[in-house]
């Protein structure tokens, strides 16, 4: 990428795409701009986590039954506070909140719904491993004069207007799509701007890496175990063994898969507490990552169905997830048939 291109800020990039998309309105650009501001505030605290009293747990348990990390709660508060004031939203839904988060009457309402995981992988934060904010943007279905209902939020992933994540690691990166390709920006902390670092990212059709928590092997069904095992031998799209990589933070494992190809898997398992439908949440994890994967030429499945066609039955519906290089995911789906 030329030095000139690298100076493109995310705001310029959004406006450029807004011009090219007849349906886009300034409202969508404003939404992303406010979300980016929230991400910068989160990044500031995440990168100083060891110095501020933000490590460890709050002692609370969230709707997922997980220990709430102090930074989870902080990130959740920052996004809700900032996005309520964006003027673009009629509602929000967070991995940390049991129910839909309404926009108070005193704020301007818009037509969009923001669904997010404020700090995914936060159990890793105390050991300084990459974590991330994952977001998904829908447009309401019900008329603006009515209250937002569950049906406005429980939409299949192909209805998303946009999706993306911010990864807090050696650098803070924003990766997003509005249906016109996948683009990555790196935060330059000296100027506080996200600058374009990769345009129109494409996942290689076949990868060299498989990514799964092998510690669950005794809790998988026979076909899942066979599919995972296939990446250790020659009966796979590469015709030779893949490398195993697993960070345990979806944003980090997905970002590597997006850049290098390969497959990330979180199959259903019979571990206690079991994940009969997988561990990952459809609305705030699988769907946004699936939109990114497909926009980059990859595939995202629950093992049988296209993730983007699954209609969630609750805000916190979980699904198995197989995502990444087209040939690698289709190879697994063939075994799981
Ligand atoms: P396990 C983090 O808690 C998370 O939700 C994802 O970020 C990650 O991919 C997965 O769970 C890791 O789960 O069971 O392997 O620790």
PDB file of C-alpha atoms in Angstrom, residues 25 148 161 228 273 295 324:
ATOM      1  CA  UNK A  25     -26.950   7.820   5.218  1.00  0.00           C
ATOM      2  CA  UNK A 148     -38.384  -1.600  19.627  1.00  0.00           C
ATOM      3  CA  UNK A 161     -25.884  -3.371   7.821  1.00  0.00           C
ATOM      4  CA  UNK A 228     -10.537 -32.011  13.901  1.00  0.00           C
ATOM      5  CA  UNK A 273     -21.659 -26.890  31.955  1.00  0.00           C
ATOM      6  CA  UNK A 295     -17.128 -10.408   2.693  1.00  0.00           C
ATOM      7  CA  UNK A 324     -12.364 -19.310   7.765  1.00  0.00           C
TER       8      UNK A 324
END
